[in-house]
XYZ file of C-alpha atoms in Angstrom:
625
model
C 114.769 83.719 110.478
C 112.983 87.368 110.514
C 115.329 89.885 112.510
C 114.157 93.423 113.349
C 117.187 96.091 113.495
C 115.997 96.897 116.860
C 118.669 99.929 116.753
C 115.894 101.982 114.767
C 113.983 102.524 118.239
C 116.464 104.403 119.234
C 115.509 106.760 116.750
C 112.484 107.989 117.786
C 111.683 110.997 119.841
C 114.768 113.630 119.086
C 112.286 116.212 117.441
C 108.899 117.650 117.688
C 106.559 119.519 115.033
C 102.869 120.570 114.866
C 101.018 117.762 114.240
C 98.710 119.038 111.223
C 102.623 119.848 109.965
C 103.247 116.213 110.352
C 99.747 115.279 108.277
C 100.734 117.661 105.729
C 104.204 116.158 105.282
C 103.282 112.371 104.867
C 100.379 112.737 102.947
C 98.845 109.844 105.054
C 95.795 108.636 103.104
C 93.094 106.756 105.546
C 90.304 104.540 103.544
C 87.407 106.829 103.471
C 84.184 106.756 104.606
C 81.045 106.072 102.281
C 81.239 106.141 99.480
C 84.748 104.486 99.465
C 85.696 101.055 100.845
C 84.596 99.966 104.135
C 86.131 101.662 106.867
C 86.922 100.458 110.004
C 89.672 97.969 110.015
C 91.265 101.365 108.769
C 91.057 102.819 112.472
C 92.648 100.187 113.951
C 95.634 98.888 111.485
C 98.502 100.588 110.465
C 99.039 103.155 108.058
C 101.331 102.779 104.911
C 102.890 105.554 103.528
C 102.914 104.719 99.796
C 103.093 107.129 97.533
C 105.037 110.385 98.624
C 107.840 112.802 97.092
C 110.754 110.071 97.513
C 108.883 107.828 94.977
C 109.282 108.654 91.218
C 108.431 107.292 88.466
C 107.897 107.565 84.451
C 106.035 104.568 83.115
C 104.158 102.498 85.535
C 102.360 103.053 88.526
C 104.038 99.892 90.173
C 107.596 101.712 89.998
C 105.744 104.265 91.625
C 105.411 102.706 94.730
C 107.555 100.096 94.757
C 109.762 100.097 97.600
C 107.231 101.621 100.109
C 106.694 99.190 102.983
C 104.883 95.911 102.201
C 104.839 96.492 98.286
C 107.998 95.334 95.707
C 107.527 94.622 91.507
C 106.464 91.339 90.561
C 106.235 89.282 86.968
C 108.314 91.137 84.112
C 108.833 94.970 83.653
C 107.658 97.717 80.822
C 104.754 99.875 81.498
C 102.604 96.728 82.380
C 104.735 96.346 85.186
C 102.681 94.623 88.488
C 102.865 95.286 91.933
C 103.112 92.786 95.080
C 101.463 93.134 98.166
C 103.182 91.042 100.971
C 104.100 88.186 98.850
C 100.643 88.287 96.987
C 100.182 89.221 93.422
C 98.287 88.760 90.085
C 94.347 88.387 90.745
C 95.077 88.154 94.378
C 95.172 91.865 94.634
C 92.296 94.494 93.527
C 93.406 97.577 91.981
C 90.896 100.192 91.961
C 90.886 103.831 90.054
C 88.599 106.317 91.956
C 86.894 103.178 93.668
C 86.614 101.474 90.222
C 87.654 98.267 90.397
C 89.879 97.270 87.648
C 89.809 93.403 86.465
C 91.723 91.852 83.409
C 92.455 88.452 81.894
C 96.071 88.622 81.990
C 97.297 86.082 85.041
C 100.094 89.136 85.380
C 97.472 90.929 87.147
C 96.185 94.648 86.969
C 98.257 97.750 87.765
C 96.265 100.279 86.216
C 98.967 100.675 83.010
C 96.588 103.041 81.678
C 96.663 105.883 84.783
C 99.786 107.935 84.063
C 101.787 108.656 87.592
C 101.946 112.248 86.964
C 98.347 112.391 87.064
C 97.879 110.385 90.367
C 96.960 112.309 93.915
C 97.085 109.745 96.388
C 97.399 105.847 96.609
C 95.321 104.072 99.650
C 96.455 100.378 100.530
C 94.762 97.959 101.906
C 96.464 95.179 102.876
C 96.274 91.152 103.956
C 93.321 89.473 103.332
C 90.530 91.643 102.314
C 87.738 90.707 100.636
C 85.137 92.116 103.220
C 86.423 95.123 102.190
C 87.030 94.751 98.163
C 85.835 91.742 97.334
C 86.861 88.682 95.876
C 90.334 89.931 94.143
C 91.452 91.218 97.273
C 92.792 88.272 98.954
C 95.781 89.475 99.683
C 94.628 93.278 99.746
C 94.477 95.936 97.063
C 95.419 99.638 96.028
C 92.648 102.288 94.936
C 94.260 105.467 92.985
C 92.819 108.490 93.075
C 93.258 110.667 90.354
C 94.621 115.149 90.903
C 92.653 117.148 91.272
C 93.836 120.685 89.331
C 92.683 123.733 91.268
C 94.410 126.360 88.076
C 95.606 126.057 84.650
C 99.326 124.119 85.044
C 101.375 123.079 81.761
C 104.423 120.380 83.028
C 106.686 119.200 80.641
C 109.523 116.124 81.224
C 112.186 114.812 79.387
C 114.195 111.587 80.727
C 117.913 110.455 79.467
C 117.743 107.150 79.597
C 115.028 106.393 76.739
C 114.307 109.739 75.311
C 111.222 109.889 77.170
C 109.075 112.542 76.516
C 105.922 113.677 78.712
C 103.322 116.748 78.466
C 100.293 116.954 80.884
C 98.221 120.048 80.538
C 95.450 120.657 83.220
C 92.949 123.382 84.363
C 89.610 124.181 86.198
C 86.973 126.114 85.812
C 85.808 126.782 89.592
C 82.150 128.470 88.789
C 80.993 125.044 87.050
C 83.185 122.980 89.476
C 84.952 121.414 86.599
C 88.502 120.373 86.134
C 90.058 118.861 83.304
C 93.432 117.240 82.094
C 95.310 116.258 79.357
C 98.063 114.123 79.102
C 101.029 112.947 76.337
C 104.074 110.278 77.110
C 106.624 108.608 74.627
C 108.983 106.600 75.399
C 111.894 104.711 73.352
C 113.292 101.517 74.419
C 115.919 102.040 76.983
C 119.068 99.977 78.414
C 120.002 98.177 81.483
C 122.799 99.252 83.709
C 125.338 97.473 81.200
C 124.002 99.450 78.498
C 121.476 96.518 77.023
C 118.500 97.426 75.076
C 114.919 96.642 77.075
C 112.733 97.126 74.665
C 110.250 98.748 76.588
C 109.186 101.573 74.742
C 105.813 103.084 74.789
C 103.429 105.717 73.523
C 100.143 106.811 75.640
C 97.560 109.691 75.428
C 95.194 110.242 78.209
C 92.232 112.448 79.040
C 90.491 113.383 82.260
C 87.040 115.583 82.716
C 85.600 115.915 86.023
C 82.820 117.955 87.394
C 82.616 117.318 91.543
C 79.134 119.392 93.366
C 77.995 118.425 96.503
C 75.181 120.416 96.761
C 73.847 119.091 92.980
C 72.469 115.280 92.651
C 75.426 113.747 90.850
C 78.308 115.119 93.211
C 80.878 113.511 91.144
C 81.113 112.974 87.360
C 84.553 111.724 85.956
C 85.544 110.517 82.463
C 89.034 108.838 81.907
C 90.054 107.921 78.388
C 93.391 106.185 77.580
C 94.800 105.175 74.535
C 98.437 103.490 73.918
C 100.034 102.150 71.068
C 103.403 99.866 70.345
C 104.018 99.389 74.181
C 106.723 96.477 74.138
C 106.935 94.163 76.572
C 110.389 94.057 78.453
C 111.482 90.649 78.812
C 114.704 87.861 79.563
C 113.515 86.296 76.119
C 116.092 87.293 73.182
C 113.969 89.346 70.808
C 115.429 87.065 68.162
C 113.583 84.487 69.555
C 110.451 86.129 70.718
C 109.269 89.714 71.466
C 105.953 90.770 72.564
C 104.193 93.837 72.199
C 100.813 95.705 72.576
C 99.972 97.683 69.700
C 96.379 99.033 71.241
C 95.554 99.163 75.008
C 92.676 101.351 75.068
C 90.590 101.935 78.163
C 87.358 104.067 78.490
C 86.198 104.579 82.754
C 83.632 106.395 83.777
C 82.020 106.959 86.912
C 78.738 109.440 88.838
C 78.045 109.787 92.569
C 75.049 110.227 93.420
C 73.636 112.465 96.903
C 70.970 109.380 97.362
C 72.436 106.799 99.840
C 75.863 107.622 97.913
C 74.768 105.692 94.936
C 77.974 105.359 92.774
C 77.483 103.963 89.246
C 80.625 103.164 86.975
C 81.735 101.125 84.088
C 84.967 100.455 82.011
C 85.815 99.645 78.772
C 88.755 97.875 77.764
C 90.379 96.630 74.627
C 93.936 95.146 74.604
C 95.804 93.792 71.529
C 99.066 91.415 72.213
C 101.144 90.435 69.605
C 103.661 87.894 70.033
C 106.466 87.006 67.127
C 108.621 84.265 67.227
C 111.111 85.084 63.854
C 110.884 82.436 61.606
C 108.936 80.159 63.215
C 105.413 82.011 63.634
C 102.946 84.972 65.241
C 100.207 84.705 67.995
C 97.744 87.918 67.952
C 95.580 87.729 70.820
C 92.676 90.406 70.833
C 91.490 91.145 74.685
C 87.577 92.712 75.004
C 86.266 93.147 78.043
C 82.875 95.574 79.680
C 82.880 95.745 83.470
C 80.238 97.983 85.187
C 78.500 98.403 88.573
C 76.865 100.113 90.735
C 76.936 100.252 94.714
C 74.752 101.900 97.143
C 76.159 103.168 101.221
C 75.814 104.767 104.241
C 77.279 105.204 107.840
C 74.657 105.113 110.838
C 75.278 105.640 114.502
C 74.668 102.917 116.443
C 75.533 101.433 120.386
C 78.424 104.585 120.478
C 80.238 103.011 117.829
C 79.963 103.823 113.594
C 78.169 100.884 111.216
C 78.586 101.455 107.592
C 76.162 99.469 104.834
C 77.380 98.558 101.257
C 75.758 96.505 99.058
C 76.230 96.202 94.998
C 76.714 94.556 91.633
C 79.562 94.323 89.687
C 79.908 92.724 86.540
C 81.853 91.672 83.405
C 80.477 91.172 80.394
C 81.489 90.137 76.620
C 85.127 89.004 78.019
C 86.755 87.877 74.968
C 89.983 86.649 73.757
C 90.013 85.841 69.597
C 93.644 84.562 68.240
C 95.170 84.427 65.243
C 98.220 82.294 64.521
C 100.476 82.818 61.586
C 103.289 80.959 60.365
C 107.151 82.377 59.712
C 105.483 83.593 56.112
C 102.981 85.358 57.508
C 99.953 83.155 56.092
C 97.229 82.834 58.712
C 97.360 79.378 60.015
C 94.286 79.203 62.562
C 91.969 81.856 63.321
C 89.776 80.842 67.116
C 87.776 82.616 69.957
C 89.743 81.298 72.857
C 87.328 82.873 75.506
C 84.115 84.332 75.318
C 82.534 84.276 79.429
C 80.387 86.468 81.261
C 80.973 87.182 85.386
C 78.092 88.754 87.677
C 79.160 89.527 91.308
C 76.469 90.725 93.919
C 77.264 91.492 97.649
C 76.437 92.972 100.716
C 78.311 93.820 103.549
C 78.739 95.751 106.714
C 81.684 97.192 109.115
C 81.418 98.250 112.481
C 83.792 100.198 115.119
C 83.362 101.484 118.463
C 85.924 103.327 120.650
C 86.258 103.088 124.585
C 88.216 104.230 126.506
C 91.078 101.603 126.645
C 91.304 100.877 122.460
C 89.009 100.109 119.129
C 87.107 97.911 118.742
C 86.596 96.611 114.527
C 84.578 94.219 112.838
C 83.098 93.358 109.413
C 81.676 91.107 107.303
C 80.462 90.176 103.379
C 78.373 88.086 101.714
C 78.722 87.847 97.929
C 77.163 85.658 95.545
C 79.574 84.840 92.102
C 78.120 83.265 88.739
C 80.493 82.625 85.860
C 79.601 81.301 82.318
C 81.757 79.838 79.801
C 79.791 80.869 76.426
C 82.160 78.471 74.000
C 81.211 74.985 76.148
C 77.740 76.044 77.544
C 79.575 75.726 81.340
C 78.928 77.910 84.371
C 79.304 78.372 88.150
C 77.620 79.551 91.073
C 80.028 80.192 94.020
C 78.399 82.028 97.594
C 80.867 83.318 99.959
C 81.112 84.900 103.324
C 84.170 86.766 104.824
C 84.483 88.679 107.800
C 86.828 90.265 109.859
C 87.451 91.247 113.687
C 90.292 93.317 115.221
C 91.268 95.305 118.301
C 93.828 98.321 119.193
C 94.621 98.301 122.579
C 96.345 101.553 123.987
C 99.676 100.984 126.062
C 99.928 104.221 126.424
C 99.449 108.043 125.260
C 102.167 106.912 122.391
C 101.985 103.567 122.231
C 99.291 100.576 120.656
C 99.177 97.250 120.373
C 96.565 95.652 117.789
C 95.176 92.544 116.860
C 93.796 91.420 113.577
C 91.710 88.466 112.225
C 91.062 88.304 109.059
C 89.057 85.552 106.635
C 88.815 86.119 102.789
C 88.121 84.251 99.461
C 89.078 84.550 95.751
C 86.866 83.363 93.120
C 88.799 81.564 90.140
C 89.315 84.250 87.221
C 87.336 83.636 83.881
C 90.997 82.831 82.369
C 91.663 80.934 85.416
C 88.409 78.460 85.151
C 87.758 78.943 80.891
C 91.022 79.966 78.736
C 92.539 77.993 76.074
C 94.865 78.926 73.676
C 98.244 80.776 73.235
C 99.766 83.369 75.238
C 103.612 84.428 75.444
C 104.153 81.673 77.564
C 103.357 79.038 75.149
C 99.658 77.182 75.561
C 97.492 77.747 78.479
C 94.505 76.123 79.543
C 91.515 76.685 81.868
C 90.036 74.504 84.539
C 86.463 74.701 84.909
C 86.289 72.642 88.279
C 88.629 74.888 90.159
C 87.522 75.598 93.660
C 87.544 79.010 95.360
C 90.426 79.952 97.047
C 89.551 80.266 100.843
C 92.354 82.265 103.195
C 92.764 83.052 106.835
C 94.673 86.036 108.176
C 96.296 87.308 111.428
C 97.789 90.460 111.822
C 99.998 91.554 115.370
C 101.162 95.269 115.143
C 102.992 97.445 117.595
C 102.465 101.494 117.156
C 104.084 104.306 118.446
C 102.991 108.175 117.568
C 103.707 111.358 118.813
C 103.580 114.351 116.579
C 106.749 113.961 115.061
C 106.776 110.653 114.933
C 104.801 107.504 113.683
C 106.380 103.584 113.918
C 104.633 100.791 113.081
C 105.805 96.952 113.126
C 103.433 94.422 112.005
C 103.889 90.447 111.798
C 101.707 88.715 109.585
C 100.582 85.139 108.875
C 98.454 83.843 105.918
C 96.661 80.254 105.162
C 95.366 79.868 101.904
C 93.450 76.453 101.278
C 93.255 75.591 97.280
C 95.824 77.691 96.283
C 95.953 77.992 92.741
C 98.879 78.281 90.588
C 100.156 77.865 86.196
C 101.717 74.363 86.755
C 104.348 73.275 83.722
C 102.942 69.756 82.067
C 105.398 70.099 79.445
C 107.866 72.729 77.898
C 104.675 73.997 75.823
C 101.868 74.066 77.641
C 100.836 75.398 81.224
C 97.806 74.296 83.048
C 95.751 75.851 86.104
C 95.779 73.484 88.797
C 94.771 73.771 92.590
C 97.019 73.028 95.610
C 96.226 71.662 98.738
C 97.402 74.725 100.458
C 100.087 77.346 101.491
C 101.088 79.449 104.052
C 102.904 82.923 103.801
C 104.854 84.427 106.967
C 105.852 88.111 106.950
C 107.501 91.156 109.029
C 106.788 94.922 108.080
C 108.108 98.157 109.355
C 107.845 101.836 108.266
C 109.660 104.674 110.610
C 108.662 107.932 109.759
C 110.563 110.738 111.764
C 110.041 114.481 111.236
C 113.215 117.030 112.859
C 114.553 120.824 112.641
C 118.173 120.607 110.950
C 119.713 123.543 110.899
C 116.763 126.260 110.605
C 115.501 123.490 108.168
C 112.412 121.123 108.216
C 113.463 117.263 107.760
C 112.445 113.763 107.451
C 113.864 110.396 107.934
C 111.694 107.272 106.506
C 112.666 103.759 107.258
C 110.351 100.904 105.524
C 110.548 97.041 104.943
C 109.594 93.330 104.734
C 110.787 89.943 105.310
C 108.597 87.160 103.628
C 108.591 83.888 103.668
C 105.995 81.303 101.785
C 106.005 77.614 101.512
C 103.229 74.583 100.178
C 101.214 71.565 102.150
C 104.739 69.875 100.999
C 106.932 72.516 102.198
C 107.913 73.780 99.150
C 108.684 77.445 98.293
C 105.271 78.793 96.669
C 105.501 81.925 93.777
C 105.979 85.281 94.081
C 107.787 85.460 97.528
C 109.914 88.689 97.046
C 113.019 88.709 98.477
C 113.628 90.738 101.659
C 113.925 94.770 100.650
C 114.459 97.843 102.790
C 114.419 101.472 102.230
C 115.957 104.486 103.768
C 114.529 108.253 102.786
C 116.002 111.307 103.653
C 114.233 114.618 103.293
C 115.111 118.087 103.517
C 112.733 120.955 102.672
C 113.592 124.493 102.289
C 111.873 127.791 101.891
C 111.600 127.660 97.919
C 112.068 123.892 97.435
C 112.886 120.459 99.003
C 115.215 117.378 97.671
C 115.601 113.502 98.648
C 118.005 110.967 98.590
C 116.491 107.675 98.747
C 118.507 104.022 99.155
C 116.591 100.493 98.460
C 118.291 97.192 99.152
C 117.052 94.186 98.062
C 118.232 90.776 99.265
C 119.534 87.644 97.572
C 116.790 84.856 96.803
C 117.738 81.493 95.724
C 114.335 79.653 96.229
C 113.752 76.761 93.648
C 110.000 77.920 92.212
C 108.343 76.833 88.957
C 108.822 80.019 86.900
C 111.321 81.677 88.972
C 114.639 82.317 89.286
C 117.162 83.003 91.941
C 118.052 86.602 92.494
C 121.619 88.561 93.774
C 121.325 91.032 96.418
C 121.438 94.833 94.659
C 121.304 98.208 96.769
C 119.974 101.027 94.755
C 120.279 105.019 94.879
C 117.643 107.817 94.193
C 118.076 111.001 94.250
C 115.922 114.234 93.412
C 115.297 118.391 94.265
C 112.553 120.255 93.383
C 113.028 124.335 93.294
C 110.288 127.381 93.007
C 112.409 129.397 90.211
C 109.580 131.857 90.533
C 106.012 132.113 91.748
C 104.644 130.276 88.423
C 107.596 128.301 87.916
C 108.907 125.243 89.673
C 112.121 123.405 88.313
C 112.909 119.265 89.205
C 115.083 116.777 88.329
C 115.399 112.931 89.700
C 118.709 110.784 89.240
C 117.392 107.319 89.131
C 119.294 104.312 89.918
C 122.387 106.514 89.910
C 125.392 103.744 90.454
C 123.622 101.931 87.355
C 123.002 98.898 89.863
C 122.089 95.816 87.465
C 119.511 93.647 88.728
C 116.083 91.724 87.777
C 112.857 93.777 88.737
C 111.576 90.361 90.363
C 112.219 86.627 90.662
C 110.317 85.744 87.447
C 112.231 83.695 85.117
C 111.348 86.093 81.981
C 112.138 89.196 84.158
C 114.080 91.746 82.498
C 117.276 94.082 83.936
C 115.888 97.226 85.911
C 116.639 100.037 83.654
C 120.005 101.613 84.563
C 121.055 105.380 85.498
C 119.092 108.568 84.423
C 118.314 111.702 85.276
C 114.565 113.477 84.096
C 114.069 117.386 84.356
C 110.594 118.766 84.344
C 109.327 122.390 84.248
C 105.654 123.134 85.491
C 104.294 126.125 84.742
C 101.279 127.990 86.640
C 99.071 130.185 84.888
């Protein structure tokens, strides 16, 4: 049963502050207008905080936010580390960089390994089923990063405790060309579980970032990210005497240019992955990942009846996505050399969102149409698939504080290349494809209750999702996996987020309350993957003249579903803690305690899921110049 702590309402109004102080605090990021994602299901849903100074994080982008409301870690850990969204993961999420949409062929799904956290602004989620608005891997919604944006010459330097990590990110501008740039270094050894385990989950990454943003010129927005890693391991249950995996290239090339004409946005990405898996004494898989995705997309917002219409329409593709394996045995002689994927994808779309406001509420609407073809170059096989979503919601006002709205929601997911046309080896054992697999085809409704004043902003949201051909890695023997398609399944939720700003003292607080009960189950009842258990989070925040610290508590429930793949979980409550101070006017000192009672737990249900790492502490000095 899903139980609200109904005592939190009794937290609300016991404060006041400006309200642009209150906008300023939360960093509150809405999905933009043109040329971002579609916009109006933004004005009427709630707002998730995801990504503000509570949240730290070294390696991965998913530890960045995990915790927030609506998102916990899912699969196995390391800096490929994935995030869930409701109790929706893998390629039923879209991750975007700048707008970019980022695919891959690993069924772990995409987290954007390659985007150090240091260098990230601002995090916008969309959420439940949302393809109108990102297309066919957003079934279950989707995160877009957005890279800083340095406004002076900066120099910050880390160190962490736990695995000698090491990180340098140098960044500057140069305001008369309207250029900023950054560069970034991060090492990492393996480090150890809160019972002092290794995790082999060291990594090394470089990154650079050039960026020239003009509005009154005809590309407004030029950006360049480069990425290159090398020996990232793969944290994981498996006893690295029996296997260990690692990655010793993951190399990504993205590059985007806005236009001023109808916001034309043109982009592409570049990705090359290398996974090595060794069994000792028995043999080693090398899988070699290619992959070229580009685009373009073309919008605009009109007036029209008192309300706001926005136009998109586009092409994204993938092209040359390749997988080539070689398999060695314990002596290291090469035993079979084979292309184990070589497909194409081509996605075009159109779509369009409407809102209107009168005088009792909002009024939202949308829909897409999007036309998929698919081609399997090693058995001459390919598919067409056309499909319409669309979406409708209303806020109604109670009140000056208080809204009530109502969301309806219809999305699909196209079967991924790997999905429909992979065959061979991954660290799983053997995998293979199946070409007839139908689209995934979902239906959504979302009932939230708001409350705002300028100190204070509540949200509680139930949720209710029916996916028809779900499809899932089924077990036909110890060996090998197959994709197969389910009748269907259904996925029940509850989500909260409290944010509360008050005086303390002479002092500027704030109190954040966040969480999630999910629930998921088959046609046949069963428990369906990657359900995460029940968390919650409590933030406090105090900020001072020269600088502001956090203590931050996460509690996860116990989970002891039977799923394929999975395994049941213990309940584990886990401590943050951080300050930041302004030594001086071009100095500023932190230094985050991380997991400080060294809780030991599994970052998700996954049977292969490693021990979070347990307690450190990382100091970093930023310099202005």
């Amino acid at each position: 049963m899903l139980r609200f702590p109904f005592f939190m309402l009794s937290l609300f109004p016991f404060c006041a502050l400006a309200a642009d102080e209150w906008e300023k605090a939360l960093r509150v990021e809405v999905i933009e207008k043109a040329p971002g994602t579609l916009n109006a299901a933004a004005k009427i849903l709630p707002k998730y905080d995801i990504a503000d100074d509570t949240h730290f994080s070294t390696d991965s982008l998913t530890n960045l936010v995990a915790g927030a409301s609506a998102i916990s870690t899912n699969g196995q850990g390391g800096l490929f580390q994935t995030y869930n969204i409701r109790g929706f993961a893998r390629w039923r999420i879209q991750t975007l960089v700048e707008g970019v949409p980022i695919h891959t062929d690993r069924r772990a799904g995409s987290a954007a390994e390659f985007l150090a956290p240091s260098m990230m602004d601002k995090a916008q989620l969309v959420y439940g089923a949302a393809s109108t608005q990102l297309g066919s891997g957003a079934i279950g919604g989707g995160i877009d990063f957005s890279l800083f944006n340095p406004v002076q010459t900066t120099m910050d330097m880390s160190y962490g405790s736990n695995n000698d990590y090491r990180e340098v990110t140098l960044a500057g501008s140069d305001p008369e060309h309207h250029v900023s740039w950054a560069l970034n270094h991060r090492h990492a050894n393996s480090s150890s579980n809160g019972r002092g385990e290794p995790l082999y989950d060291g990594f090394e990454v470089h990154s650079l970032m050039a960026r020239q943003r003009n509005q009154q010129g005809m590309v407004r927005d030029a950006l360049v990210l480069y990425s290159t890693a090398n020996n990232v391991a793969k944290a994981s249950a498996h006893p690295v005497s029996e296997q260990f995996t690692r990655y010793p290239d993951n190399d990504h090339l993205l590059a985007k240019a806005v236009f001023g004409w109808q916001n034309l946005t043109i982009y592409a990405h570049s990705a090359h992955t290398t996974t090595l898996t060794q069994r000792p004494g028995v043999r080693t898989n090398e899988v070699e990942n290619n992959a070229v995705s580009s685009g373009f997309h073309l919008s605009d917002t009109k007036d029209l009846i008192g309300g706001s219409l926005q136009w998109r329409t586009g092409l994204d593709s993938r092209l040359n996505v390749s997988a080539d394996e070689l398999e060695m045995d314990e002596q290291h002689i090469l035993v079979t050399e084979q292309r184990t994927m070589d497909a194409e994808q081509v996605d075009m779309y159109v779509a369009l969102d409407y809102s209107r406001t009168t005088i009792k509420g909002t009024w939202a609407a949308g829909t897409r149409v999007a036309v998929t073809y698919q081609s399997n170059r090693l058995e001459d096989q390919s598919q067409k698939d056309a499909n319409l979503s669309g979406f409708i919601g209303y806020q109604y006002s109670l009140s000056q504080h208080w809204a009530l709205t109502g969301y309806l929601s219809h999305a699909y997911r196209v079967p991924s290349l790997t999905e429909r046309y992979y065959a061979g080896s991954t660290p799983r054992g053997e995998v293979f494809g199946d070409a007839n697999l139908p689209t995934e085809k979902a239906r959504n409704i979302d009932l939230s209750l708001l409350y705002t004043t300028p100190s204070t902003r509540f949200s509680l949201s139930y949720f209710h999702q029916n996916i028809v051909d779900y499809i899932e890695r089924l077990a036909v023997s110890d060996t090998i996996r197959q994709y197969q398609a389910l009748e269907a399944a259904n996925i029940n939720g509850v989500n909260y987020q409290l944010k509360q700003r008050f005086i303390l003292a002479g002092f500027s607080g704030e109190l954040s309350l966040s969480g999630q009960w999910i629930s998921g189950e088959d046609n046949n009842r069963q428990p369906v993957a990657d359900i995460p258990p029940s968390q919650h989070r409590a933030a406090l925040s105090l900020f001072f003249p020269r600088g502001n610290g956090y203590l931050a508590v996460m509690q996860r429930a116990s989970s002891h579903e039977q799923v394929d793949g999975e395994l049941p979980t213990e309940s584990v409550n886990r401590i943050d803690v951080g300050y930041s101070h302004d030594v001086a006017t071009n100095t500023k000192l932190s230094v985050h305690f991380r997991n400080v009672t060294d809780a030991y737990y599994v970052v998700s249900r996954d049977d292969l899921a490693p021990y979070a790492r347990g307690r450190e502490w990382v100091a970093s000095v930023k310099l202005y110049f």
